Each structure stands twice: as C-alpha cells, then as structure tokens.
Amino acid sequence: MKILVVDDSALERLRIEVSLRAQGHQVLLADNGFKALERAEEENPDLVLLDVMMPGIDGLETARRIRAQQKTWSPIIFISANTQPEDIAAAIAAGGDDYLTKPINTLVLKAKLLAMQRIASMKSLLGRLDTPGALQEVAQATAVDSSTGLATEEAARHKLAQEFARCSRTQQPVSLLLAHIDGLESPQASLAADPLQACLHHAALSLRHSAARISDFAAHYRPWQIVAILPDTPVSGALTVAERLRQTMNELCQADTRLESLQGCTLSIGVATAIPRKESDSQILIDAADRMLQQAINDGGNRTEALAIDAPFRLTPRELECLQWSALGKSSWEIAAILQISESAVNFHMANIRQKFQVGSRRQAIAQAVRLGLLRPG
C-alpha cells in the first residue's frame, strides 16, 4: 500500500517508516497537518497514519479536512499517546477509522493494516462488478487451488498478463517472484509425502504473510512452487518480499515437528523485474524468474537471486538496500543505523554502485536506478 505517515516527531516518523518499508509498503511522510493535506491531495494514499497532537492544525482537524477533499475513501488510523476513551471517541468522530496508542506495537500495526487492506480490496471489487465482463474476470482472478488455498496457475498467468499490460502503459516496474521448496530430490523427500504437503501449506501461509499489499497476487504455480506478482514494485522491493518470505517459511517449519525427517524445509527464490515495453510479453518475466530460480537452486538453495531485465549489470542485495535508503534521503550514518552496519561499509557499497553505473554522484546513481526499474521513482 501507499501509506502517508503524519507525525511532528522525526524519530517517530523514522521508526514507523522502517517498519512499513520492511513490510513492503510505499511510505509518504509529512511533519504537520498542512503538509499532510498537500500530500494527501497530490498522492491519493491508500491509508493515512495520523498523529493527534501536532503544531498548527492538530490531527483531528487534519482528518476532517482530508475527508472533505477526498474524492474516494481511504482509511485513516490515528496514532497518539492519549489513551482516554473520550480521546478515541473524538478521533473516530473526526473521520478516523481506527486508533493506535504510542509506542506503536509492530504486530498490532501490521494486523490493523491487513484489516484495512481487506476492506479496501472488497470496496474495489464491488465497484467493478457492474462493468462489462466483470463477473468472468472476477471468476478467473479468484480461482483457488484446493491444496494451498492460493490462486491457481491459470489465474496467476491471467493476472500477470493484466499487470504487465497496465505497467507498460504507466511505465512502472512489475516484479515476479518464483519460489521452490528445497530438497525434494532427496531420498527422505520421496518417503515423506505428508511432511512435504505440510511444507507446501507453510509456504502458502508465508507467501500470504509476505505479499501483503492489496495489489500483490499469490498463487500455487507448479508442484512444490509458489509465485507472487508484485505490480509497481522495483527489484529492491521484490527482494524485501523474498527475504521476508524465506524468513517466515523458516520460522514456521522450525516450529513444526512433522518436518524433522526433512532436515529443514527452505525456499529457493528467483526474482525478475521489468519496466514492460508495449511490444513485449509477460512470458519474459516468467522465463527470467525461472533462470534466477535455477541459479539459486544450483548455488545450494535457501537463497534468493534477482535480475532486472534490460539492466546492464546486477547489484547485490546489500547494494540495493543502501541505494534504496539513499534515494529516500537518508545519510550514510542513518543508513548504517538502519541496516546495522558501519558507515564505512555504506560508503563502500555506494562507491561500488557509482562505479557500476559509471557516474560520479549518488543523485546520478539514483536516477539511473529509477530508469532501469531498480528503484521506485519519487
């Protein structure tokens, strides 16, 4: 989702921003109510996280004005240190849809966002049911595989073709993530159908958890493989989803005693990203993700390999992280604190990026990365 975070505390904005970006969301920032109104009108965010106590106009008045200028509804969640019932009632009356108290619990925030996503997704679906061919389109897009509860391969191919065509018009990147359960060729695997089925269910659950935006699409693609379609997502964002998927899968499998005979149940993931051309076909993403998946498997498994189609070179995941945070205006010391590495390591990675791009400044490197679909513009 595209989320507008409004808070007059720079530290609080940074904490929320890091948490949201780790979940794969796009984040917009404002430090007062007036800037929030401007950004809400310009960007039309999917959700607003709004502080109550701010200088100028407070959060309650900001919410009233956002509601007055909105053409379509988007949820507003208030964030405040005030916990009195009358404070919560006033916030809801001002146009809020929910209320979180500071300090914000990451798990609670994630649950609130998922709830808002479901509401917005249902609203979008209902709004399309009166268009020609809508019922057939909905039936295709919602076809479900009985073994995983995810969409079918046919539905995934249909959705990918749609998003590929749309992104070719908007010139936004689209990413495809293809994940394979490791170790299926081992002797133990052939004797362990039930544990492997449990692995597949864990993989499906992990994918639902990781690809959590309304626009993301998850499917059971092939036997023992799952796929995620990530529209408007550069390769850096897709890598974030992939690593979160591998981590969640690992945690679920470690907690399941049925999988002890498999000596773990991990994922190899291939990621491909492109800014589609009008004359190209979505099959190029499938082929590229397949190649990256095979490379991950051949290199020992339990890893992610990624490719930005049409990029003349590849950046490492750490280089992409540094570049992404630099594009968001973070200094070297701020990036070092976020990634928990040294500032000299950040400068080393940025120097490598400039050398690969053959440019002399961070600004030029960021512009080149956006052009190639490695980063989201703006």
Tab-separated table of N, CA, C and O in Angstrom, residues 158-251:
chain	number	residue	atom	x	y	z
A	158	HIS	N	-3.112	-15.138	-15.918
A	158	HIS	CA	-4.077	-14.120	-16.310
A	158	HIS	C	-3.755	-12.798	-15.621
A	158	HIS	O	-3.750	-11.727	-16.256
A	159	LYS	N	-3.479	-12.851	-14.335
A	159	LYS	CA	-3.180	-11.640	-13.567
A	159	LYS	C	-1.873	-11.010	-14.044
A	159	LYS	O	-1.772	-9.772	-14.168
A	160	LEU	N	-0.841	-11.831	-14.297
A	160	LEU	CA	0.441	-11.301	-14.748
A	160	LEU	C	0.295	-10.574	-16.082
A	160	LEU	O	0.862	-9.488	-16.274
A	161	ALA	N	-0.478	-11.157	-17.011
A	161	ALA	CA	-0.698	-10.508	-18.308
A	161	ALA	C	-1.388	-9.156	-18.126
A	161	ALA	O	-1.043	-8.167	-18.793
A	162	GLN	N	-2.366	-9.093	-17.209
A	162	GLN	CA	-3.063	-7.831	-16.931
A	162	GLN	C	-2.106	-6.777	-16.387
A	162	GLN	O	-2.079	-5.629	-16.856
A	163	GLU	N	-1.323	-7.152	-15.365
A	163	GLU	CA	-0.433	-6.187	-14.729
A	163	GLU	C	0.709	-5.782	-15.659
A	163	GLU	O	1.155	-4.629	-15.639
A	164	PHE	N	1.164	-6.708	-16.476
A	164	PHE	CA	2.225	-6.404	-17.434
A	164	PHE	C	1.741	-5.351	-18.428
A	164	PHE	O	2.449	-4.386	-18.729
A	165	ALA	N	0.513	-5.525	-18.907
A	165	ALA	CA	-0.060	-4.557	-19.852
A	165	ALA	C	-0.269	-3.202	-19.186
A	165	ALA	O	-0.005	-2.145	-19.769
A	166	ARG	N	-0.770	-3.214	-17.953
A	166	ARG	CA	-1.017	-1.951	-17.246
A	166	ARG	C	0.293	-1.212	-16.985
A	166	ARG	O	0.390	0.002	-17.194
A	167	CYS	N	1.319	-1.939	-16.537
A	167	CYS	CA	2.605	-1.300	-16.233
A	167	CYS	C	3.311	-0.831	-17.501
A	167	CYS	O	4.132	0.088	-17.441
A	168	SER	N	3.006	-1.436	-18.652
A	168	SER	CA	3.578	-0.943	-19.907
A	168	SER	C	2.993	0.423	-20.255
A	168	SER	O	3.668	1.253	-20.870
A	169	ARG	N	1.737	0.663	-19.833
A	169	ARG	CA	1.117	1.972	-20.075
A	169	ARG	C	1.635	3.022	-19.099
A	169	ARG	O	1.869	4.173	-19.464
A	170	THR	N	1.811	2.642	-17.836
A	170	THR	CA	2.235	3.593	-16.812
A	170	THR	C	3.748	3.701	-16.694
A	170	THR	O	4.255	4.592	-16.026
A	171	GLN	N	4.464	2.773	-17.350
A	171	GLN	CA	5.931	2.708	-17.280
A	171	GLN	C	6.425	2.567	-15.847
A	171	GLN	O	7.391	3.220	-15.432
A	172	GLN	N	5.737	1.707	-15.102
A	172	GLN	CA	6.137	1.343	-13.746
A	172	GLN	C	6.677	-0.088	-13.751
A	172	GLN	O	6.254	-0.905	-14.565
A	173	PRO	N	7.600	-0.414	-12.844
A	173	PRO	CA	8.145	-1.773	-12.828
A	173	PRO	C	7.148	-2.789	-12.281
A	173	PRO	O	6.333	-2.475	-11.415
A	174	VAL	N	7.211	-3.999	-12.796
A	174	VAL	CA	6.449	-5.118	-12.252
A	174	VAL	C	7.436	-6.238	-11.961
A	174	VAL	O	8.342	-6.501	-12.754
A	175	SER	N	7.276	-6.874	-10.803
A	175	SER	CA	8.199	-7.937	-10.389
A	175	SER	C	7.468	-9.263	-10.256
A	175	SER	O	6.290	-9.296	-9.870
A	176	LEU	N	8.179	-10.335	-10.561
A	176	LEU	CA	7.659	-11.691	-10.418
A	176	LEU	C	8.593	-12.464	-9.502
A	176	LEU	O	9.811	-12.477	-9.700
A	177	LEU	N	8.031	-13.101	-8.498
A	177	LEU	CA	8.789	-13.870	-7.511
A	177	LEU	C	8.362	-15.327	-7.615
A	177	LEU	O	7.184	-15.643	-7.463
A	178	LEU	N	9.304	-16.204	-7.901
A	178	LEU	CA	9.034	-17.637	-8.057
A	178	LEU	C	9.840	-18.398	-7.006
A	178	LEU	O	11.066	-18.318	-6.972
A	179	ALA	N	9.137	-19.122	-6.120
A	179	ALA	CA	9.783	-19.817	-5.000
A	179	ALA	C	9.573	-21.320	-5.116
A	179	ALA	O	8.481	-21.788	-5.457
A	180	HIS	N	10.632	-22.079	-4.796
A	180	HIS	CA	10.626	-23.539	-4.888
A	180	HIS	C	11.051	-24.119	-3.541
A	180	HIS	O	12.017	-23.662	-2.934
A	181	ILE	N	10.338	-25.134	-3.058
A	181	ILE	CA	10.699	-25.798	-1.804
A	181	ILE	C	11.928	-26.670	-2.040
A	181	ILE	O	11.927	-27.545	-2.914
A	182	ASP	N	12.980	-26.416	-1.277
A	182	ASP	CA	14.250	-27.130	-1.471
A	182	ASP	C	14.176	-28.577	-0.985
A	182	ASP	O	13.347	-28.937	-0.156
A	183	GLY	N	15.087	-29.402	-1.519
A	183	GLY	CA	15.301	-30.751	-1.004
A	183	GLY	C	14.331	-31.802	-1.482
A	183	GLY	O	14.269	-32.898	-0.911
A	184	LEU	N	13.556	-31.523	-2.534
A	184	LEU	CA	12.548	-32.502	-2.974
A	184	LEU	C	13.170	-33.714	-3.670
A	184	LEU	O	12.513	-34.732	-3.842
A	185	GLU	N	14.433	-33.585	-4.068
A	185	GLU	CA	15.072	-34.704	-4.773
A	185	GLU	C	15.774	-35.667	-3.815
A	185	GLU	O	16.330	-36.678	-4.239
A	186	SER	N	15.761	-35.357	-2.519
A	186	SER	CA	16.462	-36.212	-1.567
A	186	SER	C	15.702	-37.521	-1.341
A	186	SER	O	14.491	-37.589	-1.541
A	187	PRO	N	16.379	-38.602	-0.924
A	187	PRO	CA	15.698	-39.876	-0.636
A	187	PRO	C	14.633	-39.722	0.448
A	187	PRO	O	13.585	-40.351	0.380
A	188	GLN	N	14.906	-38.862	1.441
A	188	GLN	CA	13.919	-38.680	2.512
A	188	GLN	C	12.629	-38.087	1.967
A	188	GLN	O	11.534	-38.420	2.394
A	189	ALA	N	12.773	-37.182	0.977
A	189	ALA	CA	11.593	-36.486	0.464
A	189	ALA	C	10.619	-37.451	-0.201
A	189	ALA	O	9.403	-37.320	-0.066
A	190	SER	N	11.151	-38.437	-0.937
A	190	SER	CA	10.277	-39.361	-1.654
A	190	SER	C	9.463	-40.227	-0.703
A	190	SER	O	8.454	-40.806	-1.089
A	191	LEU	N	9.888	-40.334	0.537
A	191	LEU	CA	9.178	-41.151	1.516
A	191	LEU	C	8.365	-40.316	2.492
A	191	LEU	O	7.876	-40.826	3.488
A	192	ALA	N	8.221	-39.025	2.188
A	192	ALA	CA	7.628	-38.132	3.183
A	192	ALA	C	6.571	-37.228	2.564
A	192	ALA	O	6.693	-36.012	2.570
A	193	ALA	N	5.532	-37.827	1.982
A	193	ALA	CA	4.501	-37.047	1.313
A	193	ALA	C	3.780	-36.104	2.269
A	193	ALA	O	3.551	-34.926	1.954
A	194	ASP	N	3.414	-36.593	3.460
A	194	ASP	CA	2.690	-35.746	4.416
A	194	ASP	C	3.519	-34.556	4.873
A	194	ASP	O	3.034	-33.427	4.859
A	195	PRO	N	4.785	-34.767	5.282
A	195	PRO	CA	5.590	-33.603	5.646
A	195	PRO	C	5.775	-32.612	4.505
A	195	PRO	O	5.768	-31.406	4.716
A	196	LEU	N	5.912	-33.111	3.278
A	196	LEU	CA	6.080	-32.202	2.156
A	196	LEU	C	4.815	-31.388	1.912
A	196	LEU	O	4.865	-30.214	1.553
A	197	GLN	N	3.666	-32.018	2.117
A	197	GLN	CA	2.413	-31.276	1.995
A	197	GLN	C	2.339	-30.198	3.069
A	197	GLN	O	1.865	-29.080	2.818
A	198	ALA	N	2.839	-30.526	4.260
A	198	ALA	CA	2.889	-29.530	5.331
A	198	ALA	C	3.804	-28.376	4.933
A	198	ALA	O	3.502	-27.207	5.186
A	199	CYS	N	4.923	-28.706	4.280
A	199	CYS	CA	5.828	-27.670	3.781
A	199	CYS	C	5.109	-26.745	2.802
A	199	CYS	O	5.269	-25.522	2.842
A	200	LEU	N	4.334	-27.332	1.918
A	200	LEU	CA	3.617	-26.546	0.916
A	200	LEU	C	2.612	-25.610	1.579
A	200	LEU	O	2.473	-24.443	1.192
A	201	HIS	N	1.914	-26.102	2.587
A	201	HIS	CA	0.963	-25.248	3.314
A	201	HIS	C	1.701	-24.110	4.024
A	201	HIS	O	1.214	-22.972	4.051
A	202	HIS	N	2.862	-24.413	4.611
A	202	HIS	CA	3.654	-23.367	5.260
A	202	HIS	C	4.111	-22.325	4.233
A	202	HIS	O	4.135	-21.125	4.522
A	203	ALA	N	4.502	-22.802	3.048
A	203	ALA	CA	4.934	-21.875	2.006
A	203	ALA	C	3.789	-20.956	1.582
A	203	ALA	O	3.981	-19.750	1.393
A	204	ALA	N	2.590	-21.523	1.450
A	204	ALA	CA	1.420	-20.720	1.079
A	204	ALA	C	1.107	-19.682	2.147
A	204	ALA	O	0.839	-18.508	1.851
A	205	LEU	N	1.160	-20.104	3.413
A	205	LEU	CA	0.903	-19.183	4.522
A	205	LEU	C	1.963	-18.081	4.563
A	205	LEU	O	1.639	-16.898	4.778
A	206	SER	N	3.216	-18.446	4.337
A	206	SER	CA	4.300	-17.471	4.344
A	206	SER	C	4.130	-16.447	3.228
A	206	SER	O	4.394	-15.254	3.414
A	207	LEU	N	3.682	-16.920	2.071
A	207	LEU	CA	3.506	-16.009	0.940
A	207	LEU	C	2.376	-15.025	1.208
A	207	LEU	O	2.481	-13.837	0.887
A	208	ARG	N	1.276	-15.513	1.801
A	208	ARG	CA	0.182	-14.593	2.147
A	208	ARG	C	0.675	-13.524	3.124
A	208	ARG	O	0.290	-12.361	3.049
A	209	HIS	N	1.520	-13.942	4.054
A	209	HIS	CA	2.056	-13.028	5.065
A	209	HIS	C	3.005	-12.012	4.434
A	209	HIS	O	3.017	-10.839	4.832
A	210	SER	N	3.775	-12.426	3.442
A	210	SER	CA	4.843	-11.587	2.902
A	210	SER	C	4.361	-10.650	1.800
A	210	SER	O	4.785	-9.497	1.739
A	211	ALA	N	3.515	-11.144	0.907
A	211	ALA	CA	2.982	-10.316	-0.180
A	211	ALA	C	1.638	-9.764	0.278
A	211	ALA	O	0.587	-10.297	-0.058
A	212	ALA	N	1.708	-8.702	1.091
A	212	ALA	CA	0.531	-8.299	1.864
A	212	ALA	C	-0.213	-7.095	1.309
A	212	ALA	O	-1.237	-6.704	1.849
A	213	ARG	N	0.282	-6.466	0.220
A	213	ARG	CA	-0.441	-5.318	-0.316
A	213	ARG	C	-1.689	-5.776	-1.069
A	213	ARG	O	-1.773	-6.917	-1.534
A	214	ILE	N	-2.638	-4.872	-1.223
A	214	ILE	CA	-3.871	-5.193	-1.945
A	214	ILE	C	-3.557	-5.635	-3.372
A	214	ILE	O	-4.170	-6.565	-3.907
A	215	SER	N	-2.582	-4.970	-4.012
A	215	SER	CA	-2.287	-5.242	-5.421
A	215	SER	C	-1.449	-6.503	-5.630
A	215	SER	O	-1.373	-7.009	-6.749
A	216	ASP	N	-0.806	-7.024	-4.585
A	216	ASP	CA	0.011	-8.232	-4.731
A	216	ASP	C	-0.869	-9.456	-4.975
A	216	ASP	O	-1.991	-9.532	-4.485
A	217	PHE	N	-0.346	-10.418	-5.728
A	217	PHE	CA	-1.135	-11.593	-6.115
A	217	PHE	C	-0.299	-12.844	-5.880
A	217	PHE	O	0.817	-12.967	-6.391
A	218	ALA	N	-0.815	-13.775	-5.096
A	218	ALA	CA	-0.102	-15.003	-4.747
A	218	ALA	C	-0.801	-16.213	-5.345
A	218	ALA	O	-2.034	-16.276	-5.374
A	219	ALA	N	-0.009	-17.188	-5.811
A	219	ALA	CA	-0.606	-18.363	-6.455
A	219	ALA	C	0.276	-19.594	-6.238
A	219	ALA	O	1.482	-19.496	-5.995
A	220	HIS	N	-0.376	-20.788	-6.327
A	220	HIS	CA	0.335	-22.076	-6.377
A	220	HIS	C	0.634	-22.313	-7.845
A	220	HIS	O	-0.261	-22.614	-8.634
A	221	TYR	N	1.910	-22.186	-8.215
A	221	TYR	CA	2.251	-22.098	-9.629
A	221	TYR	C	2.482	-23.456	-10.268
A	221	TYR	O	1.912	-23.778	-11.301
A	222	ARG	N	3.364	-24.252	-9.666
A	222	ARG	CA	3.669	-25.595	-10.159
A	222	ARG	C	3.788	-26.499	-8.941
A	222	ARG	O	3.786	-26.003	-7.816
A	223	PRO	N	3.899	-27.834	-9.118
A	223	PRO	CA	4.098	-28.684	-7.940
A	223	PRO	C	5.293	-28.213	-7.119
A	223	PRO	O	6.389	-28.044	-7.643
A	224	TRP	N	5.051	-27.947	-5.844
A	224	TRP	CA	6.075	-27.517	-4.895
A	224	TRP	C	6.636	-26.135	-5.196
A	224	TRP	O	7.708	-25.782	-4.726
A	225	GLN	N	5.907	-25.352	-5.991
A	225	GLN	CA	6.336	-23.986	-6.263
A	225	GLN	C	5.177	-23.012	-6.034
A	225	GLN	O	4.008	-23.350	-6.267
A	226	ILE	N	5.526	-21.805	-5.586
A	226	ILE	CA	4.544	-20.741	-5.411
A	226	ILE	C	5.073	-19.491	-6.100
A	226	ILE	O	6.278	-19.361	-6.346
A	227	VAL	N	4.173	-18.580	-6.429
A	227	VAL	CA	4.553	-17.397	-7.185
A	227	VAL	C	3.847	-16.178	-6.612
A	227	VAL	O	2.726	-16.280	-6.091
A	228	ALA	N	4.524	-15.022	-6.686
A	228	ALA	CA	3.913	-13.761	-6.291
A	228	ALA	C	4.123	-12.751	-7.407
A	228	ALA	O	5.229	-12.605	-7.933
A	229	ILE	N	3.056	-12.054	-7.771
A	229	ILE	CA	3.108	-10.977	-8.759
A	229	ILE	C	3.047	-9.667	-7.980
A	229	ILE	O	2.103	-9.437	-7.207
A	230	LEU	N	4.045	-8.812	-8.179
A	230	LEU	CA	4.182	-7.584	-7.390
A	230	LEU	C	4.165	-6.378	-8.331
A	230	LEU	O	5.210	-5.938	-8.828
A	231	PRO	N	2.975	-5.820	-8.618
A	231	PRO	CA	2.901	-4.660	-9.518
A	231	PRO	C	3.521	-3.421	-8.879
A	231	PRO	O	3.562	-3.283	-7.655
A	232	ASP	N	4.000	-2.514	-9.719
A	232	ASP	CA	4.562	-1.229	-9.266
A	232	ASP	C	5.653	-1.447	-8.226
A	232	ASP	O	5.776	-0.682	-7.266
A	233	THR	N	6.435	-2.499	-8.417
A	233	THR	CA	7.462	-2.870	-7.435
A	233	THR	C	8.806	-3.030	-8.126
A	233	THR	O	8.954	-3.894	-8.989
A	234	PRO	N	9.811	-2.229	-7.742
A	234	PRO	CA	11.156	-2.400	-8.305
A	234	PRO	C	11.813	-3.640	-7.724
A	234	PRO	O	11.291	-4.261	-6.781
A	235	VAL	N	12.983	-3.989	-8.244
A	235	VAL	CA	13.649	-5.204	-7.785
A	235	VAL	C	14.023	-5.107	-6.304
A	235	VAL	O	14.005	-6.110	-5.587
A	236	SER	N	14.317	-3.901	-5.819
A	236	SER	CA	14.651	-3.758	-4.395
A	236	SER	C	13.469	-4.131	-3.513
A	236	SER	O	13.618	-4.805	-2.491
A	237	GLY	N	12.269	-3.705	-3.901
A	237	GLY	CA	11.076	-4.067	-3.135
A	237	GLY	C	10.768	-5.544	-3.216
A	237	GLY	O	10.343	-6.164	-2.234
A	238	ALA	N	10.979	-6.140	-4.393
A	238	ALA	CA	10.741	-7.577	-4.548
A	238	ALA	C	11.699	-8.392	-3.693
A	238	ALA	O	11.319	-9.424	-3.128
A	239	LEU	N	12.953	-7.943	-3.578
A	239	LEU	CA	13.914	-8.637	-2.721
A	239	LEU	C	13.505	-8.579	-1.254
A	239	LEU	O	13.699	-9.536	-0.507
A	240	THR	N	12.921	-7.459	-0.845
A	240	THR	CA	12.426	-7.345	0.529
A	240	THR	C	11.348	-8.380	0.794
A	240	THR	O	11.352	-9.062	1.824
A	241	VAL	N	10.411	-8.529	-0.150
A	241	VAL	CA	9.348	-9.523	-0.010
A	241	VAL	C	9.936	-10.932	0.005
A	241	VAL	O	9.542	-11.784	0.806
A	242	ALA	N	10.907	-11.192	-0.880
A	242	ALA	CA	11.513	-12.530	-0.975
A	242	ALA	C	12.203	-12.922	0.321
A	242	ALA	O	12.047	-14.056	0.810
A	243	GLU	N	12.966	-12.013	0.894
A	243	GLU	CA	13.684	-12.345	2.128
A	243	GLU	C	12.719	-12.520	3.296
A	243	GLU	O	12.919	-13.371	4.163
A	244	ARG	N	11.644	-11.720	3.315
A	244	ARG	CA	10.634	-11.895	4.359
A	244	ARG	C	9.931	-13.241	4.199
A	244	ARG	O	9.624	-13.921	5.184
A	245	LEU	N	9.710	-13.656	2.957
A	245	LEU	CA	9.089	-14.955	2.683
A	245	LEU	C	9.985	-16.093	3.172
A	245	LEU	O	9.514	-17.025	3.843
A	246	ARG	N	11.277	-16.036	2.861
A	246	ARG	CA	12.190	-17.104	3.297
A	246	ARG	C	12.279	-17.177	4.817
A	246	ARG	O	12.295	-18.252	5.402
A	247	GLN	N	12.313	-16.014	5.457
A	247	GLN	CA	12.413	-15.987	6.918
A	247	GLN	C	11.158	-16.558	7.566
A	247	GLN	O	11.234	-17.359	8.507
A	248	THR	N	9.992	-16.155	7.070
A	248	THR	CA	8.734	-16.649	7.636
A	248	THR	C	8.600	-18.147	7.431
A	248	THR	O	8.191	-18.882	8.336
A	249	MET	N	8.959	-18.632	6.244
A	249	MET	CA	8.912	-20.064	5.955
A	249	MET	C	9.814	-20.838	6.914
A	249	MET	O	9.431	-21.880	7.467
A	250	ASN	N	11.010	-20.326	7.140
A	250	ASN	CA	11.963	-20.985	8.027
A	250	ASN	C	11.423	-21.074	9.451
A	250	ASN	O	11.524	-22.113	10.113
A	251	GLU	N	10.809	-19.984	9.925
A	251	GLU	CA	10.268	-19.965	11.282
A	251	GLU	C	9.110	-20.951	11.432
A	251	GLU	O	9.010	-21.666	12.439
